[in-house]
Each structure stands twice: as structure tokens, then as C-alpha cells.
Amino acid sequence: VYEVEDRVKITLKIKNSGEVEGAEVIQVYIKDEESTLERPEKELKAFDKVFLKNGEEKSLEFELAIEAFAYYNPDKGWVVEPGKFEILVGSSSRDIKLRTTFLIE
């Protein structure tokens, strides 16, 4: 995960270690760990369906604009608060395989 010009880029590799072709939906969630107001535990921000032959490996890249980290505050409107965020990647919200944190300043 790294920030470039008000964007967050997430890169990862996925591999089909099985014996047959398959597909996987990769889902990217965020979690605001320091929000002023209560927010959902996980917010889905991107996803992609990937088809892989047996033994095949692919690199994926997701890019989130800074607006993906905004929420509506009734007193201020749409805001992106500085603080610690967690990026979670998995095949569902209950099956998180990768996670990392970063700061918005």
C-alpha cells in the first residue's frame, strides 16, 4: 500500500494452487480506526473477479481515490479525517487474507 497524489494503491499477487481452473473475487475493504463518529467495521471499496488456470499466478492492483475514505458528518458534510486506516483484502468480509495500516495526515 502506498499513497500517490491523493490516491492509495494496493498491489498483491494471487495464485491458484489447486489442480483445476478457478475463479476468485478479490474484495478490498477499509476500516477507519480513529473516526470521530461511529463507522461500519468494514466498508467495501473495490473488488475484481479473477480467473486462474491451475498453478497460474497474477498480480493485481487496486487504486482508491482519497474520497473512498470520506464519510458524511451531519455537522460538516463529507469529510476525510486524518488518522489511522486499515486496508483489508479477502474473498469476503469474513475471509480476510491480507491486512495493513496506513495514516492519512
C-alpha positions as protocol buffer text, in pm:
chain_id: "A"
residue {
  index: 1
  type: VAL
  ca { x: 0 y: 0 z: 0 }
}
residue {
  index: 2
  type: TYR
  ca { x: 133 y: 344 z: -87 }
}
residue {
  index: 3
  type: GLU
  ca { x: -6 y: 691 z: -144 }
}
residue {
  index: 4
  type: VAL
  ca { x: 39 y: 875 z: -473 }
}
residue {
  index: 5
  type: GLU
  ca { x: -123 y: 1216 z: -537 }
}
residue {
  index: 6
  type: ASP
  ca { x: -425 y: 1169 z: -309 }
}
residue {
  index: 7
  type: ARG
  ca { x: -467 y: 805 z: -407 }
}
residue {
  index: 8
  type: VAL
  ca { x: -389 y: 480 z: -233 }
}
residue {
  index: 9
  type: LYS
  ca { x: -255 y: 196 z: -447 }
}
residue {
  index: 10
  type: ILE
  ca { x: -282 y: -163 z: -330 }
}
residue {
  index: 11
  type: THR
  ca { x: -85 y: -433 z: -508 }
}
residue {
  index: 12
  type: LEU
  ca { x: -99 y: -805 z: -443 }
}
residue {
  index: 13
  type: LYS
  ca { x: -43 y: -1143 z: -604 }
}
residue {
  index: 14
  type: ILE
  ca { x: -291 y: -1427 z: -620 }
}
residue {
  index: 15
  type: LYS
  ca { x: -210 y: -1785 z: -713 }
}
residue {
  index: 16
  type: ASN
  ca { x: -426 y: -2084 z: -794 }
}
residue {
  index: 17
  type: SER
  ca { x: -253 y: -2361 z: -602 }
}
residue {
  index: 18
  type: GLY
  ca { x: -525 y: -2612 z: -693 }
}
residue {
  index: 19
  type: GLU
  ca { x: -538 y: -2877 z: -962 }
}
residue {
  index: 20
  type: VAL
  ca { x: -818 y: -2721 z: -1170 }
}
residue {
  index: 21
  type: GLU
  ca { x: -903 y: -2381 z: -1318 }
}
residue {
  index: 22
  type: GLY
  ca { x: -1087 y: -2150 z: -1087 }
}
residue {
  index: 23
  type: ALA
  ca { x: -1210 y: -1801 z: -1013 }
}
residue {
  index: 24
  type: GLU
  ca { x: -1187 y: -1580 z: -708 }
}
residue {
  index: 25
  type: VAL
  ca { x: -1348 y: -1249 z: -622 }
}
residue {
  index: 26
  type: ILE
  ca { x: -1092 y: -1026 z: -451 }
}
residue {
  index: 27
  type: GLN
  ca { x: -1255 y: -768 z: -223 }
}
residue {
  index: 28
  type: VAL
  ca { x: -1088 y: -458 z: -75 }
}
residue {
  index: 29
  type: TYR
  ca { x: -1228 y: -311 z: 246 }
}
residue {
  index: 30
  type: ILE
  ca { x: -1125 y: -18 z: 462 }
}
residue {
  index: 31
  type: LYS
  ca { x: -1163 y: 35 z: 833 }
}
residue {
  index: 32
  type: ASP
  ca { x: -1129 y: 380 z: 990 }
}
residue {
  index: 33
  type: GLU
  ca { x: -965 y: 315 z: 1326 }
}
residue {
  index: 34
  type: GLU
  ca { x: -985 y: 672 z: 1458 }
}
residue {
  index: 35
  type: SER
  ca { x: -1311 y: 819 z: 1329 }
}
residue {
  index: 36
  type: THR
  ca { x: -1484 y: 1092 z: 1527 }
}
residue {
  index: 37
  type: LEU
  ca { x: -1821 y: 928 z: 1454 }
}
residue {
  index: 38
  type: GLU
  ca { x: -1904 y: 558 z: 1459 }
}
residue {
  index: 39
  type: ARG
  ca { x: -1848 y: 392 z: 1121 }
}
residue {
  index: 40
  type: PRO
  ca { x: -1905 y: 38 z: 994 }
}
residue {
  index: 41
  type: GLU
  ca { x: -1648 y: -226 z: 1092 }
}
residue {
  index: 42
  type: LYS
  ca { x: -1557 y: -278 z: 723 }
}
residue {
  index: 43
  type: GLU
  ca { x: -1651 y: -78 z: 414 }
}
residue {
  index: 44
  type: LEU
  ca { x: -1622 y: -244 z: 72 }
}
residue {
  index: 45
  type: LYS
  ca { x: -1435 y: -9 z: -162 }
}
residue {
  index: 46
  type: ALA
  ca { x: -1322 y: -223 z: -459 }
}
residue {
  index: 47
  type: PHE
  ca { x: -1345 y: -574 z: -599 }
}
residue {
  index: 48
  type: ASP
  ca { x: -1238 y: -776 z: -900 }
}
residue {
  index: 49
  type: LYS
  ca { x: -1313 y: -1127 z: -1024 }
}
residue {
  index: 50
  type: VAL
  ca { x: -1000 y: -1314 z: -1132 }
}
residue {
  index: 51
  type: PHE
  ca { x: -988 y: -1631 z: -1342 }
}
residue {
  index: 52
  type: LEU
  ca { x: -680 y: -1850 z: -1294 }
}
residue {
  index: 53
  type: LYS
  ca { x: -563 y: -2172 z: -1455 }
}
residue {
  index: 54
  type: ASN
  ca { x: -419 y: -2433 z: -1223 }
}
residue {
  index: 55
  type: GLY
  ca { x: -81 y: -2314 z: -1098 }
}
residue {
  index: 56
  type: GLU
  ca { x: -126 y: -1966 z: -1250 }
}
residue {
  index: 57
  type: GLU
  ca { x: -27 y: -1651 z: -1058 }
}
residue {
  index: 58
  type: LYS
  ca { x: -144 y: -1295 z: -1132 }
}
residue {
  index: 59
  type: SER
  ca { x: -59 y: -954 z: -994 }
}
residue {
  index: 60
  type: LEU
  ca { x: -349 y: -723 z: -913 }
}
residue {
  index: 61
  type: GLU
  ca { x: -358 y: -352 z: -845 }
}
residue {
  index: 62
  type: PHE
  ca { x: -640 y: -154 z: -689 }
}
residue {
  index: 63
  type: GLU
  ca { x: -642 y: 224 z: -667 }
}
residue {
  index: 64
  type: LEU
  ca { x: -860 y: 414 z: -421 }
}
residue {
  index: 65
  type: ALA
  ca { x: -912 y: 787 z: -455 }
}
residue {
  index: 66
  type: ILE
  ca { x: -894 y: 981 z: -129 }
}
residue {
  index: 67
  type: GLU
  ca { x: -1275 y: 1021 z: -150 }
}
residue {
  index: 68
  type: ALA
  ca { x: -1305 y: 648 z: -75 }
}
residue {
  index: 69
  type: PHE
  ca { x: -1204 y: 731 z: 284 }
}
residue {
  index: 70
  type: ALA
  ca { x: -1470 y: 1002 z: 329 }
}
residue {
  index: 71
  type: TYR
  ca { x: -1785 y: 975 z: 534 }
}
residue {
  index: 72
  type: TYR
  ca { x: -2079 y: 1205 z: 596 }
}
residue {
  index: 73
  type: ASN
  ca { x: -2066 y: 1406 z: 917 }
}
residue {
  index: 74
  type: PRO
  ca { x: -2401 y: 1582 z: 980 }
}
residue {
  index: 75
  type: ASP
  ca { x: -2219 y: 1886 z: 1122 }
}
residue {
  index: 76
  type: LYS
  ca { x: -1951 y: 1918 z: 850 }
}
residue {
  index: 77
  type: GLY
  ca { x: -2072 y: 1736 z: 537 }
}
residue {
  index: 78
  type: TRP
  ca { x: -1841 y: 1491 z: 359 }
}
residue {
  index: 79
  type: VAL
  ca { x: -1503 y: 1470 z: 533 }
}
residue {
  index: 80
  type: VAL
  ca { x: -1183 y: 1270 z: 520 }
}
residue {
  index: 81
  type: GLU
  ca { x: -1040 y: 1279 z: 870 }
}
residue {
  index: 82
  type: PRO
  ca { x: -672 y: 1233 z: 933 }
}
residue {
  index: 83
  type: GLY
  ca { x: -584 y: 919 z: 1121 }
}
residue {
  index: 84
  type: LYS
  ca { x: -510 y: 550 z: 1103 }
}
residue {
  index: 85
  type: PHE
  ca { x: -686 y: 334 z: 844 }
}
residue {
  index: 86
  type: GLU
  ca { x: -668 y: -39 z: 785 }
}
residue {
  index: 87
  type: ILE
  ca { x: -686 y: -197 z: 439 }
}
residue {
  index: 88
  type: LEU
  ca { x: -832 y: -550 z: 441 }
}
residue {
  index: 89
  type: VAL
  ca { x: -826 y: -782 z: 139 }
}
residue {
  index: 90
  type: GLY
  ca { x: -1003 y: -1115 z: 109 }
}
residue {
  index: 91
  type: SER
  ca { x: -1257 y: -1326 z: -73 }
}
residue {
  index: 92
  type: SER
  ca { x: -1534 y: -1199 z: 157 }
}
residue {
  index: 93
  type: SER
  ca { x: -1579 y: -979 z: 463 }
}
residue {
  index: 94
  type: ARG
  ca { x: -1544 y: -1291 z: 678 }
}
residue {
  index: 95
  type: ASP
  ca { x: -1240 y: -1428 z: 495 }
}
residue {
  index: 96
  type: ILE
  ca { x: -970 y: -1160 z: 517 }
}
residue {
  index: 97
  type: LYS
  ca { x: -632 y: -1284 z: 390 }
}
residue {
  index: 98
  type: LEU
  ca { x: -424 y: -963 z: 392 }
}
residue {
  index: 99
  type: ARG
  ca { x: -427 y: -653 z: 608 }
}
residue {
  index: 100
  type: THR
  ca { x: -212 y: -346 z: 653 }
}
residue {
  index: 101
  type: THR
  ca { x: -247 y: 0 z: 807 }
}
residue {
  index: 102
  type: PHE
  ca { x: -151 y: 349 z: 696 }
}
residue {
  index: 103
  type: LEU
  ca { x: -201 y: 710 z: 804 }
}
residue {
  index: 104
  type: ILE
  ca { x: -385 y: 993 z: 637 }
}
residue {
  index: 105
  type: GLU
  ca { x: -235 y: 1321 z: 754 }
}
